[in-house]
XYZ file of C-alpha atoms in Angstrom:
506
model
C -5.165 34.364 13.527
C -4.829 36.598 16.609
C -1.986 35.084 19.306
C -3.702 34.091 22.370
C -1.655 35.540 25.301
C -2.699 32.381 27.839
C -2.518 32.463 31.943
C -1.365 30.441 34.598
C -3.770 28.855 37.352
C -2.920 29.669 41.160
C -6.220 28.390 43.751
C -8.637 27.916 40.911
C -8.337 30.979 39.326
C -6.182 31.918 36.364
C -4.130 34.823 36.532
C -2.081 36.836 34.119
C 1.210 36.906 34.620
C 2.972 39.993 35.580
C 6.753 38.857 34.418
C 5.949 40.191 30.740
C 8.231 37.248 29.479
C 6.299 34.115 27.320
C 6.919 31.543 25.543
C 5.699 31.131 21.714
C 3.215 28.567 21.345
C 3.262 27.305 17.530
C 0.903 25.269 15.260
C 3.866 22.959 13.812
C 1.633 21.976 11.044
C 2.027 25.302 9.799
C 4.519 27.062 11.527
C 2.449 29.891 12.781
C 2.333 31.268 15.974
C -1.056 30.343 17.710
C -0.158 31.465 21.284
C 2.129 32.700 24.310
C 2.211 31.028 27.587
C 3.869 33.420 30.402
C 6.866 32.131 31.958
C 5.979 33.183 35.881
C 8.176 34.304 37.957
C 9.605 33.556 40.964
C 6.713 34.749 43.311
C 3.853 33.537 41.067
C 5.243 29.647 41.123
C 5.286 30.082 45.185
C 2.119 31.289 45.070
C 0.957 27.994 43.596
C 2.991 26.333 45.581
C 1.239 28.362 48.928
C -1.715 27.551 47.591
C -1.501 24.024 47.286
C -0.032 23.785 50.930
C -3.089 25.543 52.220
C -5.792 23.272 50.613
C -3.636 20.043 51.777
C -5.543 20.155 55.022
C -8.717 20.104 54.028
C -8.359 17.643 50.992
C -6.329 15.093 52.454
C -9.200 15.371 55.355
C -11.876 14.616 52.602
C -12.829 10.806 52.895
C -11.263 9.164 50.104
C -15.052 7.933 48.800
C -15.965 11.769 48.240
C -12.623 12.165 46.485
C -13.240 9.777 43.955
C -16.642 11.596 42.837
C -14.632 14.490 41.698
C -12.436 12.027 39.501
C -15.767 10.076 38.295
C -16.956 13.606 37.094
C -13.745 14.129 35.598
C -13.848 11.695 33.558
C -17.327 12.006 31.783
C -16.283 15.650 31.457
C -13.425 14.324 29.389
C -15.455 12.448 27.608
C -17.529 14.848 26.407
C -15.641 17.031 25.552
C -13.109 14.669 23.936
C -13.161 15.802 20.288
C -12.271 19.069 21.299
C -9.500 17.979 23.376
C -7.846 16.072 21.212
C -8.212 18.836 18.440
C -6.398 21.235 21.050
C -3.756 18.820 21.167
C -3.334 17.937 17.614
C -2.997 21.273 16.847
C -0.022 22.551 18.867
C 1.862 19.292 19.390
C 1.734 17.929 15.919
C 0.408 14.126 16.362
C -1.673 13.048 14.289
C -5.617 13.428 15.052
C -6.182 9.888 15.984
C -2.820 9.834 17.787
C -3.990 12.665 20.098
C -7.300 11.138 20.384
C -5.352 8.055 21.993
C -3.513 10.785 24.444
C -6.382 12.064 25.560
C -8.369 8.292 25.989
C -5.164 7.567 28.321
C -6.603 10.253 30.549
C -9.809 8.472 30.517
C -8.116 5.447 31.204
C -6.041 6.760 34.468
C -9.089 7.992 35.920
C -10.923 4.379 35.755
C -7.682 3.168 37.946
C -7.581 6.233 40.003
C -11.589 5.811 41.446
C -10.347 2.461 42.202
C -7.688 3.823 45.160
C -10.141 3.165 47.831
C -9.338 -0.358 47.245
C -5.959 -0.009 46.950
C -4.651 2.371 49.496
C -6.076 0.221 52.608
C -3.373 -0.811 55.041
C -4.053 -3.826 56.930
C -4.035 -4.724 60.517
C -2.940 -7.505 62.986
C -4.774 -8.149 66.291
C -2.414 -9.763 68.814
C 0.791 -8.985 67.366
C 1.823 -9.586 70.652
C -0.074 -10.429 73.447
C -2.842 -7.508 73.747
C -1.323 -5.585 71.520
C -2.912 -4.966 67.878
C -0.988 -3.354 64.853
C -2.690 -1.547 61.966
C -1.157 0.464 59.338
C -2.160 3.170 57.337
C -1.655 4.148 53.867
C -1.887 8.330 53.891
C -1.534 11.510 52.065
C 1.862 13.052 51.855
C 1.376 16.351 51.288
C 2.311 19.058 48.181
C 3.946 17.208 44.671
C 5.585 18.665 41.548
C 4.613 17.262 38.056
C 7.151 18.332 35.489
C 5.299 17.245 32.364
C 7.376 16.822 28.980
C 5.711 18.266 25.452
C 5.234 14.652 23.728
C 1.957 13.872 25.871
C 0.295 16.961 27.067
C -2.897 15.076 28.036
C -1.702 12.050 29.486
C 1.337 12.514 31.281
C 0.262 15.498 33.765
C -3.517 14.483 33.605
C -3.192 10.659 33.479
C 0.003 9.863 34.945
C 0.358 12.363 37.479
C -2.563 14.519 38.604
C -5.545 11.332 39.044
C -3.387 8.768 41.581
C -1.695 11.991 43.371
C -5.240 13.572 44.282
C -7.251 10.509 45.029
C -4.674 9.462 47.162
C -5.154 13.043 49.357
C -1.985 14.860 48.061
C -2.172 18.220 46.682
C -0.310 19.158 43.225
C 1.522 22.153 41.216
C 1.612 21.450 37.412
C 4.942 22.580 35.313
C 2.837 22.353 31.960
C 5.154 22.075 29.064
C 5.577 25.718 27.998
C 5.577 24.321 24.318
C 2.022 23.157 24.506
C 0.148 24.286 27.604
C -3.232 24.953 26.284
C -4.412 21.074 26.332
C -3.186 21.008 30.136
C -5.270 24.063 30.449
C -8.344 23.339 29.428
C -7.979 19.961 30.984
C -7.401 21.650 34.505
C -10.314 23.741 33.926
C -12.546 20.721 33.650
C -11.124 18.999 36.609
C -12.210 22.075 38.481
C -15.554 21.931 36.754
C -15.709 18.348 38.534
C -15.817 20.078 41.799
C -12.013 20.180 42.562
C -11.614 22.286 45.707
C -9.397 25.138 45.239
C -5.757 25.088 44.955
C -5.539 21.595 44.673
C -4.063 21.191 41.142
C -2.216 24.560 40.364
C -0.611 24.973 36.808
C 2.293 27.403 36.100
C 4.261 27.940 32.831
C 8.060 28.966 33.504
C 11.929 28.497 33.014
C 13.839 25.762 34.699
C 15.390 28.675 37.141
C 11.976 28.296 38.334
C 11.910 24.191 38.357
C 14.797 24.501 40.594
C 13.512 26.622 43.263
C 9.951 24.038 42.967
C 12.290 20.634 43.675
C 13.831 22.206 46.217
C 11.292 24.186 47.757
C 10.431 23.245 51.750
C 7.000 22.747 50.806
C 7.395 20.382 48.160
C 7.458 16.525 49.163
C 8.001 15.132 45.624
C 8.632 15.171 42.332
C 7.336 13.397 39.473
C 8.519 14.389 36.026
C 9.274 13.104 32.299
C 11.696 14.324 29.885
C 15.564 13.800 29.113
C 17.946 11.708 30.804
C 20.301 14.782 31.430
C 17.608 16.787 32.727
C 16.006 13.802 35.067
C 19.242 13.195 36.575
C 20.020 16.258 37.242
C 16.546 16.588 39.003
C 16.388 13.230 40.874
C 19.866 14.410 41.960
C 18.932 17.629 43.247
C 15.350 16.957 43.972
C 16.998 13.591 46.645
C 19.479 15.838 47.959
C 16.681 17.724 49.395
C 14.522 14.925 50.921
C 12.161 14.581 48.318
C 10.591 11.500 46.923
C 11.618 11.358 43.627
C 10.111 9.465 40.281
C 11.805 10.118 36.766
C 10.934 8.787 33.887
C 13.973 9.682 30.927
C 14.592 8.810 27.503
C 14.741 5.576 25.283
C 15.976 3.833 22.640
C 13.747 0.766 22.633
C 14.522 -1.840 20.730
C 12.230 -4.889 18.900
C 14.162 -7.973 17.516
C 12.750 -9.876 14.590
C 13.910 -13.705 14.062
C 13.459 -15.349 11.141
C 10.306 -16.938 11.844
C 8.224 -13.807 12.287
C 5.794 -12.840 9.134
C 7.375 -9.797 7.998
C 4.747 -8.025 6.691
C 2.795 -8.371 9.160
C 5.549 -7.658 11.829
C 6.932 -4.653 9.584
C 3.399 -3.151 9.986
C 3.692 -3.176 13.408
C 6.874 -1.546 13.744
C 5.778 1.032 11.484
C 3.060 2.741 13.824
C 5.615 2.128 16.475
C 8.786 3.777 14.885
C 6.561 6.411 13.132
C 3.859 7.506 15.233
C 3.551 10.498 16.805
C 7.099 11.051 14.362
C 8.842 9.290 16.765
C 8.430 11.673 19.431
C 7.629 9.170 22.568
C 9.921 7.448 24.822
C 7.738 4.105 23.553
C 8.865 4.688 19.929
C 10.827 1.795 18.649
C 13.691 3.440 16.631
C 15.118 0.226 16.454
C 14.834 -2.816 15.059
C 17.730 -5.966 15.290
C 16.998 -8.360 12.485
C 18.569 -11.699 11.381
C 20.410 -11.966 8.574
C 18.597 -14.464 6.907
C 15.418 -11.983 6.698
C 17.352 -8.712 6.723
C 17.050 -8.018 3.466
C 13.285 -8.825 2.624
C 12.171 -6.676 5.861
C 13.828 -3.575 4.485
C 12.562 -3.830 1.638
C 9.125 -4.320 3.096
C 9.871 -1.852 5.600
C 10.844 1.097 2.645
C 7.826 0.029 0.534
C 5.118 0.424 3.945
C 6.699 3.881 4.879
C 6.404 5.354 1.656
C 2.667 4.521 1.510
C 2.192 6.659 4.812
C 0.216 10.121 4.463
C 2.302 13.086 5.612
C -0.039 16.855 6.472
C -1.220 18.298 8.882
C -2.104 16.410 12.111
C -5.852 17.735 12.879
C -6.741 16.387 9.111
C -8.107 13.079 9.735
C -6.417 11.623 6.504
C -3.328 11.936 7.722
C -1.172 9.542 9.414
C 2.055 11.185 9.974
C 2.207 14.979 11.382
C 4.785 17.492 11.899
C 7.558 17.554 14.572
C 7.413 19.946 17.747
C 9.432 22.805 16.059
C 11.455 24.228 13.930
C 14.925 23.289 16.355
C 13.563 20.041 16.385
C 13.038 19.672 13.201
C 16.632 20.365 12.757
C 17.843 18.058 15.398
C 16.343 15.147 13.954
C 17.745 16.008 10.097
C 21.156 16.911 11.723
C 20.577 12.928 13.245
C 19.876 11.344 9.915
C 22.948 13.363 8.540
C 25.572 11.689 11.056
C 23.951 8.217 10.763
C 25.015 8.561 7.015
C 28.507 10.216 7.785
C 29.066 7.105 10.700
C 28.351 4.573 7.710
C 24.607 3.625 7.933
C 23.215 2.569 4.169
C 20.072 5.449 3.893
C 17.267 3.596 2.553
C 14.529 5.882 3.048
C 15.230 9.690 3.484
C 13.033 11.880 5.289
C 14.847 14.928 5.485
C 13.388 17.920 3.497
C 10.153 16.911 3.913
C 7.643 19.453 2.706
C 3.391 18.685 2.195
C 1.805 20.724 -0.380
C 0.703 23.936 1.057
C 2.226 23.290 4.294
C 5.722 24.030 3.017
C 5.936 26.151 6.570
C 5.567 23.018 8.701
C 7.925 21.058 10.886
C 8.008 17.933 8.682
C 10.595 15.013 8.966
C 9.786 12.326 6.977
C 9.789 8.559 7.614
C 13.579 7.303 7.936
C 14.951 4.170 7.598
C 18.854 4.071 8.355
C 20.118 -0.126 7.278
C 23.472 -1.475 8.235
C 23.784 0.232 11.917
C 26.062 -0.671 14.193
C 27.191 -0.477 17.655
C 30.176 2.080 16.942
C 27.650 4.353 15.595
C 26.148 6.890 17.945
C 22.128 6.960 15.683
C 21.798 3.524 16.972
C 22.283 4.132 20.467
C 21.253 7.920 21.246
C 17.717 8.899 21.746
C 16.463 10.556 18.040
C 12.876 11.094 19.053
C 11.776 11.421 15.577
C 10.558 9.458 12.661
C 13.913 7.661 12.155
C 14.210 3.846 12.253
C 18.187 2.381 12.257
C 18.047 -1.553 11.251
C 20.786 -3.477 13.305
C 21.952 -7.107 12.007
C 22.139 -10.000 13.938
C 23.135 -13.622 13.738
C 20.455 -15.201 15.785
C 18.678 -14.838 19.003
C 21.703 -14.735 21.337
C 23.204 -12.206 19.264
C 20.796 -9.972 19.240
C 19.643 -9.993 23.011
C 23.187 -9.188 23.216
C 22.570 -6.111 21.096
C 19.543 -4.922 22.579
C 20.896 -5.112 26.397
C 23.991 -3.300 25.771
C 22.107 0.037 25.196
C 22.559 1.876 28.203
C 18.563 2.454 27.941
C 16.107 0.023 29.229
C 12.292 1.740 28.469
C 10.896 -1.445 26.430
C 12.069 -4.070 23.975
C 10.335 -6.160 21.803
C 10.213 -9.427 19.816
C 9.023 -10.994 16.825
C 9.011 -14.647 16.652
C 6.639 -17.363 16.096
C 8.588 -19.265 18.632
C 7.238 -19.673 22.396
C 10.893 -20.919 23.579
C 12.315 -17.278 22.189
C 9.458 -15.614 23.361
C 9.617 -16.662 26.798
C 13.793 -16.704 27.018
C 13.614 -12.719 25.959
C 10.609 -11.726 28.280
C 12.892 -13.178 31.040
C 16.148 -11.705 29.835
C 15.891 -8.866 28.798
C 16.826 -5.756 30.220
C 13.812 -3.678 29.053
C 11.125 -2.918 31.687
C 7.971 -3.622 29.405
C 8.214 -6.254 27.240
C 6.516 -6.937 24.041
C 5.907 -10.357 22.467
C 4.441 -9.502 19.085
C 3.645 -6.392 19.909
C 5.740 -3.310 19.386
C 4.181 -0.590 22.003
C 4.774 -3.125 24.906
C 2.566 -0.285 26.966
C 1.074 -1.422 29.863
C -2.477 -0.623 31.057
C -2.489 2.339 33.699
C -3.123 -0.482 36.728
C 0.244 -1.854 35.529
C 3.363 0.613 36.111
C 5.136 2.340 33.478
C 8.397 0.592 34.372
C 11.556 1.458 32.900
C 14.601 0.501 33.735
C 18.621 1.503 33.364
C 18.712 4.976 32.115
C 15.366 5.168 31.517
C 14.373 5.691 35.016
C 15.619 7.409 38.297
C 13.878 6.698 41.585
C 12.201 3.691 42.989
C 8.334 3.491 42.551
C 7.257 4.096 38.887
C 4.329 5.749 37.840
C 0.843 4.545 37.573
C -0.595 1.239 39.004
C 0.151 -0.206 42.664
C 3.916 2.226 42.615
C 1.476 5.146 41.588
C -0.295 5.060 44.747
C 2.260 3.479 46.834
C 4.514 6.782 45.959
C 1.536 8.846 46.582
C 1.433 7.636 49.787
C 2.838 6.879 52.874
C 2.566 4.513 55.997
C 1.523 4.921 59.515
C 1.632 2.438 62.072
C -0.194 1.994 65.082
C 0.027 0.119 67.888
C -3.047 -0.288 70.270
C -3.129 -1.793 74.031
C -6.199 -1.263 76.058
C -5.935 -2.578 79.961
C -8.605 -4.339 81.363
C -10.225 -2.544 84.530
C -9.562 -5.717 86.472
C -6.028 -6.296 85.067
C -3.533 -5.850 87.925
C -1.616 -2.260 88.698
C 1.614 -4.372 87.657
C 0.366 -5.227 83.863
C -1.013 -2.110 83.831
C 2.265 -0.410 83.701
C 4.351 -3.431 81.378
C 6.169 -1.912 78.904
C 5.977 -2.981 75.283
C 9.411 -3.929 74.731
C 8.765 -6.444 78.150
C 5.469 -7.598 76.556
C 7.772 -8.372 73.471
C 10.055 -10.279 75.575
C 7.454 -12.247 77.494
C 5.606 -13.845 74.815
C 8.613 -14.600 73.607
């Protein structure tokens, strides 16, 4: 297969870069290269970023009713060409088929809450705040954004949680795609212009993160929304606030689901299986985790070992598969190096994934399901992000024990729990410290009108993406204040000062 060299996208036109550096896009299923995406330089990212600037005018001028069409187009464009998309994306990010399918329906998804932002970004008003004076605020466009999109959901993250509420709302955006897999951003971005996108709206580069530090800091950015590591999203909240910019990070997890004795555990060991497993672990709404009680410890492992097994292992664009590669060959090694130290901290390995290798796909980035018994607090697996198909089994005593467990993790994405008991269910919702909560369910996802919303280490910044936060970060507020004097109001009202208004009707 011939390597694709790809390009980058400055005012709705894609370029080729001129650096001569790139980045290897793989096919982990197989190992083999599949593409290069350029890693622009300096002056190419501030071209996007001049671009952007220079449509903001116009755009933000565009009534918000005639923004929306271009997101309603969108969308059926999405739609029809969804197989495709999600092909693109289960090729060179490794989830499985239906997994990407699921990416790309989240896009779909954000776009049904985006058209609603007319309804949404009103201000209100007040008429007679004080005598003859009426109030109304505004909800506007801010101006140029950053979205700094990790490699785990190349659909949804930059074209679902990013690019939909930022444009509606009148803001203009340049794209970081994940350098890793850029070609599902790509073709994404050139349907969104195929909607009718003015140019230089939505820019997307490709480039090192010398470059991501001259686009947070940059005078012509006004915010920053990215995903990826807690290291990395500190370091970019830090920097990123240190400049004046409004700042939304979302960072790593290590979610974690509790399971009480009354639970059905095959039926809750299911759940937690396309949970821990899918997309081989490789989402900050995996749950790598799960603190059972003693009494039931032993049966749910066993259930647990005898589930995983049964999963299919290949290639993720074969529909018969249910568990694909990891992102790479470093990764691959990460995750094995992982399973290794759980052993050597004293973890009981009850179902080894490592040296994982399909028939004819020898090549391929495989980990296999992982199930780590007997973990403790002391032990670094059971409290670091793995991002991979690795699930550590803590023990617990009871309820109160294992809240305990969960909220001492410095991470605070989601948490879960399985019980058949409303009491528990309702004293863990309300305790926890996780930011979505599951009750018998072990993606505790919100919808996209809901925000994603972590918490602890998990996030950095103060609106969240998606729902009311989306738009209310998107934005920002205006007052105005309104007195008109009556012609046959006296020349001594006429000239009464607000703050002596104030102090009269008072």
């Amino acid at each position: 297969m011939a390597i694709k060299t790809l390009k980058y996208c400055v005012n709705g036109e894609w370029r080729e870069s001129s650096s001569g550096k790139f980045t290897a896009v793989m096919n982990p299923s197989t190992g083999e290269q599949i593409a290069q995406a350029p890693v622009c330089s300096r002056e190419e990212v501030n071209a996007a970023v001049a671009a952007a600037k220079a449509a903001f005018p116009a755009w933000s001028a565009t009534p918000v009713a005639l923004r929306t069409q271009v997101i309603f187009k969108f969308r059926e464009l999405v739609n029809q060409h969804f197989d495709e998309i999600s092909l693109i994306l289960a090729t060179e990010m490794g989830k499985a088929l239906e997994e990407a399918k699921g990416d790309v329906f989240k896009v779909v998804e954000a776009c049904e809450v985006a058209v609603g932002a007319p309804l949404e970004i009103q201000g209100h008003s007040m008429m007679d705040a004080t005598r003859g004076h009426d109030i109304i605020l505004y909800r506007e466009a801010v101006g140029v954004f950053v979205g700094i999109a990790p490699y785990n959901f190349p659909a949804m993250i930059p074209f679902g949680w990013f690019v939909p509420l930022c444009i509606t709302a009148g803001n203009c955006m340049v794209l970081k795609a994940a350098s890793m897999v850029p070609q599902t951003g790509m073709r994404l971005l050139e349907l969104l212009y195929e909607a009718g996108l003015p140019k230089g709206v939505v820019n997307l580069v490709t480039c090192s993160r010398d470059e991501v530090t001259e686009l947070i800091t940059h005078p012509d950015i006004k915010g920053v929304s990215f995903v990826g590591s807690t290291s990395v999203g500190l370091k970019i909240y830090s920097t990123a606030a240190a400049n004046g910019k409004r700042v939304q990070c979302l960072t790593e997890a290590k979610n974690h689901a509790l399971v009480l004795e009354d639970a059905p555990i095959e039926w809750t060991a299911r759940r937690i299986i396309n949970s821990a497993y899918g997309c081989a672990g490789q989402r900050c709404m995996a749950l790598p985790v799960a603190v059972v009680q003693d009494s039931i410890a032993d049966e749910f492992v066993k259930v647990m070992k005898k589930l995983s097994m049964e999963l299919t292992i290949g290639p993720a664009y074969d529909p018969a598969n249910q568990l694909g590669p990891v992102i790479s060959a470093s990764h691959k090694e990460f995750v094995e190096n992982w399973i290794t130290k759980g052993v050597e901290e004293g973890a009981t390995l009850v179902l080894d994934g490592r040296g994982c290798k399909p028939k004819g796909f020898e090549n391929g980035y495989y980990v296999g399901p992982t199930i780590l018994d007997n973990v403790t607090e002391a032990m670094t697996v059971g409290t670091q992000e793995v991002f991979g198909p690795v699930l550590c089994v803590k023990r617990c005593k009871g309820f109160e024990d294992g809240l305990a467990i969960m909220n001492a993790n410095p991470f605070a994405n989601g948490s879960s729990i399985f019980t058949s008991s409303g009491h528990y269910a309702r004293e863990f919702a309300r305790r926890t410290d996780g930011g979505m909560v599951g009750v018998n369910v072990g993606i505790p996802v919100p919808l996209a009108f809901f925000p994603f919303s972590g918490h602890k280490r998990s996030f950095f910044g103060d609106l969240h993406c998606l729902g009311r936060d989306g738009l209310k970060f998107y934005t920002q507020t205006k007052t105005v204040t309104t007195k008109w004097v009556s012609p046959d109001e006296s020349e001594q009202a006429r000239v009464s000062t607000w703050e002596g208004t104030i102090n009269r009707d008072l």
